[in-house]
Coordinates of C-alpha atoms in Angstrom, one line a residue:
Chain A
X77 CA 116.2 71.2 84.5
X78 CA 117.2 74.9 84.7
X79 CA 115.8 77.0 87.5
X80 CA 115.4 80.7 87.2
X81 CA 115.4 82.7 90.5
X82 CA 114.4 86.4 90.4
X83 CA 115.9 88.3 93.3
X84 CA 115.3 91.9 94.4
X85 CA 117.5 94.4 96.1
X86 CA 115.5 96.1 98.9
X87 CA 116.1 98.0 102.1
X88 CA 117.4 95.7 104.8
X89 CA 114.6 94.3 106.8
X90 CA 116.0 95.5 110.1
X91 CA 116.1 99.2 109.0
X92 CA 113.4 101.4 110.3
X93 CA 112.4 103.4 107.1
X94 CA 112.0 107.1 107.1
X95 CA 109.4 108.9 105.0
X96 CA 110.8 111.9 103.2
X97 CA 109.5 115.2 104.6
X98 CA 108.3 116.4 101.2
X99 CA 106.1 113.3 100.8
X100 CA 107.8 112.0 97.6
X101 CA 108.8 108.7 99.0
X102 CA 110.9 106.8 101.5
X103 CA 114.5 107.9 102.0
X104 CA 116.8 105.3 100.5
X105 CA 120.0 107.4 100.4
X106 CA 122.8 105.8 102.5
X107 CA 120.5 103.1 103.8
X108 CA 121.6 99.5 104.1
X109 CA 120.3 97.4 101.2
X110 CA 120.1 93.6 101.1
X111 CA 118.5 90.7 99.2
X112 CA 114.8 90.5 99.9
X113 CA 114.5 87.8 102.6
X114 CA 111.9 85.8 100.6
X115 CA 114.3 85.7 97.6
X116 CA 117.0 84.3 99.8
X117 CA 114.7 81.4 100.6
X118 CA 114.0 81.0 96.9
X119 CA 117.7 80.9 96.1
X120 CA 118.3 78.3 98.9
X121 CA 115.5 76.1 97.6
X122 CA 117.0 76.2 94.1
X123 CA 120.4 75.2 95.5
X124 CA 118.8 72.3 97.4
X125 CA 117.1 71.1 94.2
X126 CA 120.5 71.2 92.5
X127 CA 122.1 69.3 95.4
X128 CA 119.3 66.7 95.1
X129 CA 120.1 66.2 91.4
X130 CA 116.8 67.7 90.3
X131 CA 118.2 70.9 88.9
X132 CA 121.3 71.3 86.8
X133 CA 121.6 75.0 86.4
X134 CA 120.5 78.0 88.6
X135 CA 120.2 81.4 86.9
X136 CA 119.6 84.4 89.2
X137 CA 118.1 87.5 87.7
X138 CA 117.5 90.9 89.1
X139 CA 115.9 94.0 87.7
X140 CA 116.5 97.6 88.8
X141 CA 119.5 99.8 89.3
X142 CA 123.1 98.9 88.6
X143 CA 123.8 98.2 92.3
X144 CA 121.5 95.2 92.1
X145 CA 124.7 93.5 90.9
X146 CA 125.7 93.1 94.6
X147 CA 122.5 91.2 95.2
X148 CA 123.2 88.9 92.3
X149 CA 126.8 88.3 93.6
X150 CA 125.2 87.3 96.9
X151 CA 123.0 84.7 95.0
X152 CA 126.1 83.5 93.1
X153 CA 128.0 83.2 96.4
X154 CA 125.2 81.1 97.9
X155 CA 125.4 78.7 94.9
X156 CA 123.7 80.1 91.8
X157 CA 125.6 79.4 88.6
X158 CA 125.2 82.6 86.7
X159 CA 123.3 85.8 86.8
X160 CA 121.5 88.3 84.6
X161 CA 121.1 91.9 85.6
X162 CA 118.4 93.9 83.8
X163 CA 119.1 97.6 84.3
X164 CA 115.7 99.4 84.2
X165 CA 116.1 102.2 86.7
X166 CA 118.6 105.1 87.0
X167 CA 117.7 105.9 90.6
X168 CA 117.3 103.7 93.6
X169 CA 114.0 105.5 94.5
X170 CA 112.4 104.3 91.3
X171 CA 110.7 101.0 92.0
X172 CA 109.7 99.0 88.9
X173 CA 106.1 97.7 89.2
X174 CA 105.4 94.0 89.4
X175 CA 103.7 94.1 86.0
X176 CA 106.8 95.4 84.2
X177 CA 109.0 93.1 86.2
X178 CA 106.8 90.1 85.2
X179 CA 107.0 91.2 81.5
X180 CA 110.8 91.4 81.6
X181 CA 110.9 88.0 83.4
X182 CA 108.6 86.5 80.8
X183 CA 111.1 87.5 78.1
X184 CA 114.0 86.1 80.2
X185 CA 112.0 82.8 80.6
X186 CA 111.5 82.7 76.8
X187 CA 115.2 83.1 76.3
X188 CA 116.4 80.8 79.0
X189 CA 113.6 78.1 78.9
X190 CA 113.8 77.1 82.6
X191 CA 111.6 74.3 83.9
X192 CA 110.9 76.2 87.1
X193 CA 110.9 79.7 88.3
X194 CA 111.3 80.1 92.1
X195 CA 110.5 83.5 93.5
X196 CA 109.8 85.1 96.8
X197 CA 106.2 85.6 97.8
X198 CA 106.5 89.3 98.2
X199 CA 109.1 92.0 98.4
X200 CA 109.3 93.7 101.8
X201 CA 109.5 97.2 100.3
X202 CA 106.3 97.4 98.1
X203 CA 104.6 94.5 99.9
X204 CA 102.8 93.7 96.6
X205 CA 102.8 89.9 96.6
X206 CA 102.0 89.9 92.8
X207 CA 105.1 89.3 90.6
X208 CA 105.0 85.5 90.6
X209 CA 101.3 85.3 89.9
X210 CA 101.6 87.9 87.1
X211 CA 104.5 86.1 85.5
X212 CA 102.6 82.8 85.6
X213 CA 99.6 84.5 83.9
X214 CA 101.8 86.0 81.2
X215 CA 103.4 82.7 80.4
X216 CA 100.2 80.7 80.7
X217 CA 101.9 78.5 83.2
X218 CA 100.6 77.0 86.5
X219 CA 101.4 78.7 89.8
X220 CA 102.0 77.5 93.3
X221 CA 102.1 80.5 95.7
X222 CA 103.2 80.8 99.4
X223 CA 105.0 77.4 99.3
X224 CA 106.2 75.8 102.5
X225 CA 107.1 72.5 101.0
X226 CA 108.2 71.7 97.4
X227 CA 108.6 68.3 95.8
X228 CA 109.4 68.2 92.1
X229 CA 108.6 64.9 90.5
X230 CA 109.1 64.8 86.7
X231 CA 106.5 66.9 84.9
X232 CA 104.6 67.6 88.1
X233 CA 105.4 69.5 91.3
X234 CA 103.6 68.8 94.6
X235 CA 103.6 72.0 96.6
X236 CA 102.2 72.6 100.1
X237 CA 101.0 76.2 100.5
X238 CA 100.5 78.3 103.6
X239 CA 96.8 79.5 103.3
X240 CA 94.4 81.1 105.8
X241 CA 93.3 78.4 108.2
X242 CA 96.2 76.0 107.6
X243 CA 98.0 74.3 104.8
X244 CA 96.9 73.3 101.3
X245 CA 98.7 70.8 99.0
X246 CA 98.3 71.1 95.3
X247 CA 99.8 69.4 92.3
X248 CA 100.8 71.6 89.4
X249 CA 102.1 70.9 85.9
X250 CA 105.7 71.9 85.1
X251 CA 107.0 74.3 83.9
X252 CA 105.6 76.3 86.8
X253 CA 106.1 79.3 89.0
X254 CA 106.6 78.7 92.7
X255 CA 106.5 81.6 95.1
X256 CA 108.1 80.7 98.4
X257 CA 107.0 81.5 102.0
X258 CA 109.1 82.0 105.1
X259 CA 108.9 78.4 106.4
X260 CA 110.2 76.7 103.2
X261 CA 113.8 76.6 104.4
X262 CA 116.6 78.3 106.3
X263 CA 118.8 80.1 103.8
X264 CA 122.5 79.4 104.1
X265 CA 125.2 82.0 104.6
X266 CA 127.7 82.5 101.8
X267 CA 131.2 81.5 103.0
X268 CA 134.2 83.8 102.3
X269 CA 135.7 81.4 99.7
X270 CA 132.4 81.2 97.9
X271 CA 132.1 85.0 97.9
X272 CA 135.5 85.2 96.3
X273 CA 134.5 82.5 93.7
X274 CA 131.2 84.3 93.0
X275 CA 133.2 87.3 91.6
X276 CA 134.3 85.1 88.7
X277 CA 130.9 83.7 87.9
X278 CA 129.3 85.1 84.8
X279 CA 127.0 88.1 85.2
X280 CA 125.3 89.4 82.0
X281 CA 124.1 93.0 82.0
X282 CA 121.1 93.9 79.9
X283 CA 118.5 96.7 79.8
X284 CA 114.7 96.7 79.8
X285 CA 114.9 98.0 76.2
X286 CA 116.8 94.8 75.2
X287 CA 113.7 93.0 76.0
X288 CA 111.4 95.6 74.5
X289 CA 109.5 96.1 77.7
X290 CA 108.0 99.5 78.6
X291 CA 108.6 100.0 82.4
X292 CA 106.6 103.2 82.8
X293 CA 104.4 102.9 85.9
X294 CA 100.7 102.3 85.7
X295 CA 100.3 103.6 89.3
X296 CA 101.4 107.2 89.7
X297 CA 102.6 107.9 93.3
X298 CA 100.7 110.9 94.4
X299 CA 102.3 111.0 97.9
X300 CA 104.0 108.9 100.5
X301 CA 103.1 109.7 104.1
X302 CA 103.9 108.6 107.6
X303 CA 101.3 106.3 109.2
X304 CA 99.3 108.0 111.9
X305 CA 101.2 108.1 115.2
X306 CA 99.7 106.3 118.2
X307 CA 99.2 108.4 121.3
X308 CA 101.8 107.7 123.9
X309 CA 100.8 104.9 126.3
X310 CA 101.4 104.5 130.0
X311 CA 103.2 101.9 132.0
X312 CA 101.3 100.2 134.7
X313 CA 102.8 98.8 137.9
X314 CA 100.8 95.7 138.4
X315 CA 98.3 93.3 137.0
X316 CA 95.6 94.9 139.2
X317 CA 96.3 98.3 137.8
X318 CA 96.2 96.9 134.3
X319 CA 92.8 95.3 134.8
X320 CA 91.6 98.6 136.3
X321 CA 92.8 100.6 133.3
X322 CA 91.3 98.1 130.8
X323 CA 87.9 98.3 132.6
X324 CA 88.1 102.1 132.6
X325 CA 88.7 102.1 128.9
X326 CA 85.8 99.7 128.4
X327 CA 88.2 97.1 126.8
X328 CA 87.1 94.2 129.0
Chain B
X124 CA 80.9 102.4 87.3
X125 CA 80.4 98.8 88.3
X126 CA 82.4 96.7 90.7
X127 CA 82.9 92.9 90.6
X128 CA 83.7 91.6 94.1
X129 CA 85.1 88.1 94.5
X130 CA 83.5 86.7 97.6
X131 CA 85.6 84.7 100.1
X132 CA 84.1 81.2 99.9
X133 CA 85.6 78.2 101.7
X134 CA 84.2 74.8 101.2
X135 CA 80.8 76.2 100.0
X136 CA 80.5 78.6 102.9
X137 CA 80.7 82.4 102.7
X138 CA 83.3 84.0 104.9
X139 CA 80.8 86.7 105.8
X140 CA 83.1 89.0 107.8
X141 CA 85.8 89.3 105.1
X142 CA 83.3 89.6 102.3
X143 CA 81.2 92.2 104.1
X144 CA 84.2 94.4 104.9
X145 CA 85.2 94.3 101.2
X146 CA 81.7 95.3 100.3
X147 CA 82.0 98.4 102.5
X148 CA 85.2 99.4 100.7
X149 CA 83.7 98.6 97.2
X150 CA 80.4 100.5 97.7
X151 CA 82.3 103.8 97.3
X152 CA 83.3 102.7 93.8
X153 CA 79.9 101.8 92.2
X154 CA 77.2 99.1 92.0
X155 CA 78.6 96.0 93.6
X156 CA 78.2 92.6 92.0
X157 CA 79.4 89.7 94.2
X158 CA 80.8 86.7 92.5
X159 CA 80.5 83.5 94.6
X160 CA 82.6 80.8 92.9
X161 CA 83.4 77.3 94.0
X162 CA 82.5 73.6 93.6
X163 CA 79.5 74.5 95.6
X164 CA 78.7 78.2 96.0
X165 CA 74.9 78.6 95.9
X166 CA 74.5 78.9 99.7
X167 CA 77.4 81.3 99.8
X168 CA 75.7 83.3 97.0
X169 CA 72.4 83.4 99.0
X170 CA 74.3 84.6 102.1
X171 CA 76.1 87.3 100.1
X172 CA 72.8 88.6 98.6
X173 CA 71.8 89.6 102.1
X174 CA 74.8 91.9 102.6
X175 CA 73.7 95.5 102.6
X176 CA 75.0 97.3 99.5
X177 CA 75.2 94.3 97.2
X178 CA 73.3 95.0 94.0
X179 CA 73.6 91.6 92.4
X180 CA 75.1 88.1 93.0
X181 CA 76.6 85.8 90.4
X182 CA 77.0 82.2 91.4
X183 CA 79.5 80.1 89.5
X184 CA 79.5 76.5 90.4
X185 CA 81.8 74.0 88.8
X186 CA 84.1 71.2 90.0
X187 CA 87.0 73.1 88.4
X188 CA 86.4 76.0 90.8
X189 CA 86.7 73.8 93.9
X190 CA 89.3 75.1 96.4
X191 CA 89.4 78.1 94.0
X192 CA 92.6 77.1 92.2
X193 CA 94.2 80.2 90.7
X194 CA 94.1 79.2 87.0
X195 CA 90.4 78.4 86.5
X196 CA 89.2 81.0 89.0
X197 CA 91.3 83.8 87.3
X198 CA 89.9 82.6 83.9
X199 CA 86.4 82.9 85.2
X200 CA 86.9 86.4 86.5
X201 CA 88.6 87.5 83.2
X202 CA 85.6 86.1 81.3
X203 CA 83.3 88.4 83.3
X204 CA 85.6 91.4 83.5
X205 CA 84.2 93.2 80.4
X206 CA 81.3 94.8 82.3
X207 CA 83.2 96.1 85.3
X208 CA 85.5 99.0 85.9
X209 CA 86.8 97.6 89.2
X210 CA 87.5 94.0 90.2
X211 CA 88.0 93.6 93.9
X212 CA 88.3 91.1 96.8
X213 CA 89.2 91.0 100.4
X214 CA 93.0 90.5 100.8
X215 CA 92.9 86.9 101.9
X216 CA 95.4 84.3 100.7
X217 CA 92.8 83.1 98.1
X218 CA 92.5 86.6 96.6
X219 CA 96.3 87.3 96.8
X220 CA 96.7 84.1 94.8
X221 CA 94.1 84.9 92.2
X222 CA 93.8 88.6 91.6
X223 CA 97.4 89.4 90.5
X224 CA 96.9 86.7 87.9
X225 CA 93.7 88.3 86.8
X226 CA 95.4 91.7 86.6
X227 CA 98.2 90.4 84.4
X228 CA 95.7 88.7 82.1
X229 CA 94.0 92.0 81.7
X230 CA 97.3 93.8 81.3
X231 CA 96.8 96.1 84.3
X232 CA 98.6 96.5 87.6
X233 CA 97.1 95.2 90.8
X234 CA 96.6 97.3 93.9
X235 CA 97.4 95.0 96.9
X236 CA 96.1 95.5 100.5
X237 CA 94.3 98.8 99.9
X238 CA 93.5 100.5 103.2
X239 CA 91.7 103.6 101.8
X240 CA 89.7 104.7 98.8
X241 CA 90.2 108.3 97.8
X242 CA 88.3 108.1 94.5
X243 CA 87.6 105.7 91.7
X244 CA 91.3 105.9 90.5
X245 CA 93.1 106.8 93.7
X246 CA 93.9 104.5 96.6
X247 CA 96.0 104.3 99.7
X248 CA 98.1 101.3 100.6
X249 CA 100.7 100.6 103.2
X250 CA 104.3 99.9 102.1
X251 CA 107.5 98.9 104.0
X252 CA 105.7 96.8 106.5
X253 CA 103.2 99.5 107.2
X254 CA 105.9 102.1 108.0
X255 CA 104.7 104.4 105.1
X256 CA 101.3 104.9 103.4
X257 CA 101.4 105.4 99.7
X258 CA 98.7 107.2 97.8
X259 CA 98.6 106.0 94.2
X260 CA 96.5 107.0 91.2
X261 CA 95.9 104.2 88.6
X262 CA 96.0 105.0 84.9
X263 CA 94.7 101.5 84.1
X264 CA 91.3 101.1 82.4
X265 CA 90.3 98.5 85.0
X266 CA 91.4 98.5 88.6
X267 CA 92.2 95.2 90.2
X268 CA 92.2 95.6 94.0
X269 CA 92.5 93.6 97.2
X270 CA 91.2 95.4 100.3
X271 CA 92.9 95.1 103.7
X272 CA 89.8 94.0 105.6
X273 CA 91.2 95.2 109.0
X274 CA 90.8 98.8 107.6
X275 CA 87.1 98.6 106.9
X276 CA 83.9 98.0 108.9
X277 CA 81.7 95.1 107.8
X278 CA 78.6 96.1 105.9
X279 CA 75.5 95.1 107.7
X280 CA 72.8 92.6 106.6
X281 CA 69.5 93.6 105.2
X282 CA 70.2 93.5 101.5
X283 CA 68.1 91.7 99.0
X284 CA 70.2 91.3 95.9
X285 CA 69.1 89.2 92.9
X286 CA 71.0 86.0 92.4
X287 CA 72.0 84.8 88.9
X288 CA 74.1 81.9 87.8
X289 CA 77.3 82.3 85.8
X290 CA 79.1 79.6 83.8
X291 CA 82.6 78.6 84.6
X292 CA 85.3 79.4 82.1
X293 CA 87.2 76.6 80.5
X294 CA 89.6 75.0 83.0
X295 CA 93.2 75.4 81.7
X296 CA 93.9 72.1 83.5
X297 CA 97.3 73.1 84.8
X298 CA 96.8 72.2 88.5
X299 CA 94.8 70.0 90.8
X300 CA 94.0 70.2 94.5
X301 CA 95.4 67.3 96.6
X302 CA 94.5 68.0 100.3
X303 CA 93.9 70.5 103.0
X304 CA 95.3 70.4 106.5
X305 CA 93.0 72.8 108.3
X306 CA 94.1 73.9 111.8
X307 CA 91.3 73.1 114.2
X308 CA 89.9 76.1 116.1
X309 CA 86.8 76.7 118.2
X310 CA 88.0 80.2 118.8
X311 CA 87.0 83.3 116.8
X312 CA 88.7 83.7 113.5
X313 CA 91.9 85.8 114.0
X314 CA 91.3 88.5 111.4
X315 CA 87.8 89.3 112.5
X316 CA 88.1 88.8 116.3
X317 CA 87.3 91.7 118.6
X318 CA 90.1 90.7 121.0
X319 CA 93.4 89.0 120.2
X320 CA 95.9 87.5 122.7
X321 CA 99.3 86.8 121.2
X322 CA 102.3 85.0 122.5
X323 CA 105.9 85.3 121.3
X324 CA 109.3 83.7 121.9
X325 CA 109.1 84.6 125.6
X326 CA 106.4 82.0 126.1
X327 CA 109.1 79.4 125.7
X328 CA 107.3 76.2 124.7
X329 CA 104.2 74.8 123.1
X330 CA 103.1 73.6 126.5
X331 CA 103.4 77.0 128.0
X332 CA 101.4 78.5 125.1
X333 CA 98.4 77.1 127.0
X334 CA 98.5 80.1 129.4
X335 CA 98.1 82.4 126.4
X336 CA 95.2 80.2 125.2
X337 CA 93.6 80.3 128.7
X338 CA 93.6 84.1 128.7
X339 CA 92.2 84.1 125.2
X340 CA 89.4 81.8 126.1
X341 CA 88.5 83.9 129.2
X342 CA 88.2 86.9 126.9
X343 CA 86.5 85.1 124.0
X344 CA 89.5 86.1 122.0
X345 CA 91.5 84.7 119.1
X346 CA 95.0 83.5 119.6
X347 CA 97.9 85.0 117.7
X348 CA 101.6 84.5 117.6
X349 CA 104.8 86.1 116.6
X350 CA 107.1 84.6 113.9
X351 CA 109.5 83.5 116.6
X352 CA 106.8 81.5 118.4
X353 CA 105.7 79.9 115.1
X354 CA 109.2 79.0 114.0
X355 CA 110.0 77.5 117.4
X356 CA 106.9 75.3 117.0
X357 CA 105.0 76.8 119.9
X358 CA 102.0 77.8 117.7
X359 CA 100.8 76.8 114.2
X360 CA 101.8 79.1 111.3
X361 CA 98.2 80.3 110.6
X362 CA 98.3 82.1 114.0
X363 CA 101.1 84.3 112.8
X364 CA 100.4 88.0 113.0
X365 CA 102.6 90.4 111.0
X366 CA 103.9 91.4 107.6
X367 CA 103.9 87.9 106.3
X368 CA 101.1 86.5 108.4
X369 CA 97.8 88.1 109.2
X370 CA 97.0 91.7 109.7
X371 CA 94.6 92.3 112.5
X372 CA 93.0 95.4 114.0
X373 CA 90.9 94.3 117.0
X374 CA 89.5 96.4 119.8
X375 CA 92.1 94.9 122.2
X376 CA 95.4 93.3 121.4
X377 CA 97.4 91.7 124.2
X378 CA 101.0 90.9 123.3
X379 CA 102.8 88.7 125.8
X380 CA 106.5 87.8 125.5
X381 CA 106.7 89.6 122.1
X382 CA 109.6 92.1 121.6
X383 CA 107.8 94.0 118.8
X384 CA 109.9 93.6 115.7
X385 CA 109.0 95.8 112.7
X386 CA 107.5 92.8 111.0
X387 CA 105.2 91.9 113.9
X388 CA 104.0 95.5 114.4
X389 CA 103.0 95.6 110.7
X390 CA 100.3 93.2 111.5
X391 CA 98.8 94.7 114.7
X392 CA 99.6 98.4 115.2
X393 CA 96.2 99.5 114.0
X394 CA 94.6 97.7 117.0
X395 CA 92.4 100.1 119.1
X396 CA 94.0 99.3 122.4
X397 CA 97.4 97.5 122.7
X398 CA 98.6 95.9 125.9
X399 CA 102.2 94.7 126.2
X400 CA 103.5 92.3 128.9
X401 CA 107.2 91.8 128.7
X402 CA 110.0 91.5 131.2
X403 CA 112.4 93.6 129.1
X404 CA 111.5 97.2 129.7
X405 CA 113.5 98.2 126.6
X406 CA 111.3 96.0 124.3
X407 CA 110.1 98.0 121.2
X408 CA 106.6 96.7 121.8
X409 CA 106.2 99.2 124.6
X410 CA 106.5 102.1 122.1
X411 CA 103.2 101.2 120.6
X412 CA 101.5 99.9 123.7
X413 CA 98.7 101.9 125.3
X414 CA 99.2 99.9 128.5
X415 CA 102.6 98.3 129.2
X416 CA 103.5 96.0 132.1
X417 CA 107.0 95.0 132.8
X418 CA 106.6 91.6 134.3
X419 CA 107.3 87.9 134.0
X420 CA 104.5 86.7 131.7
X421 CA 104.3 83.4 133.6
X422 CA 103.1 85.3 136.6
X423 CA 101.2 88.2 134.9
X424 CA 99.2 86.2 132.3
X425 CA 97.7 83.7 134.7
X426 CA 97.0 86.5 137.2
X427 CA 95.3 88.5 134.4
X428 CA 93.2 85.4 133.4
X429 CA 92.1 85.0 137.0
X430 CA 91.2 88.7 137.5
X431 CA 89.2 89.1 134.3
X432 CA 85.7 87.9 133.8

């Protein structure tokens, strides 16, 4: 079985983002970018499936600017076999919407015919949590979102999902889309020799136009603003003082 | 304009708080029809009809809608979508699972975790773990939206909407429910609690988490946790507050032994009053705290429990 893993290049999760003063967006110039943390977990799971003999090829795909190539090299260094880069944006500030990404991925799926698509549950930049579900809808496949445990068994996958209130286990027909949650696994680090080897692995470059997908946004960004600042707080010296302050504020 | 709102229904019961908060957000958009779907949903439909501002309730009961699997539930919503300009739901895991599927089937974008309604086409939503607020204008014919419930007040009771039944759509038969492992909790539900007491890595063990729970019980509060506490096995994952867990905005949020990483703050920085107890005075949590106490939580939390109530 072939596994397709979509990965996204996003601002590194440790970076405190800055909103541009003119309200046009978040400043991404000269900011450290990395693979979306959920996508690392998806890549790791694909590799584990391969190591368990349940997958024979892992194809990583990324959509966006040319620099997303680095993100794909990281996936290759972790253990993906080959990569596809779909260039769809000129500028790093142009985020392709999940609907367009899902449409491009649907075409890639048509071409590659994977038995499974493993994706992250959400990207930490747009926080949409939608691409996997949208891809599943476009393909008419089953979906298993927010996975914390995955067991592929022939034409079925048994997936435990993190839901409000606890865990839910479902069984879905394959081919399927699984979106992964934080607790599915601990992603491995790419070793230096593997980073070197990854440079020789195949990476195909395509464009959105190659797939005939219109990537123009459905949601026009009117403005981007800073969240409202909290008023500065005070430090208290003791538990007694804390209780007193909370009582004054009517909080307890 | 008319709005179809997917009610939050779990095992035949309406999650009133989440649904009523979504009704508040949806009322601004037009007449609200609530859809109660499930293997049993009649009682939930009756309860939803009493929410102030609900014009009509549709009850769809079918075995295929049990546990609200994404494929049949999305098919049901799409079959009803023709009459509505907006299809909305509270941003729960159920809705986050189903609504993007609905949107793609209708060839429209989804607006996730909306925190503000500007007009029928224009909405505000947080991005980058809540570090920026984006105002977006949708050009789609239908808007598919999940509302962040922590940003809206719950609509009151006193409505008297009519209740009609709706037929389930054909089940695509792609998935089946196997089992639920529900975390037991007598405490208030985390996302709707007025007070939340959270513990982090500083708590140190599952055993010691009991001091957090004792303070919560004294305050009638829900218990939350940071990712570090969940990953270390001190607390179950459905207690996690943050970008990838739950987003809460209680009257009072007490963070003990939590450093205050960006991802945690994303889930609690809209709380009315934030109290931080941490022995590291440099911890970023103090930057958002209204009241900060630099102290060992093993002394401060039990002392606080004793002095309150």
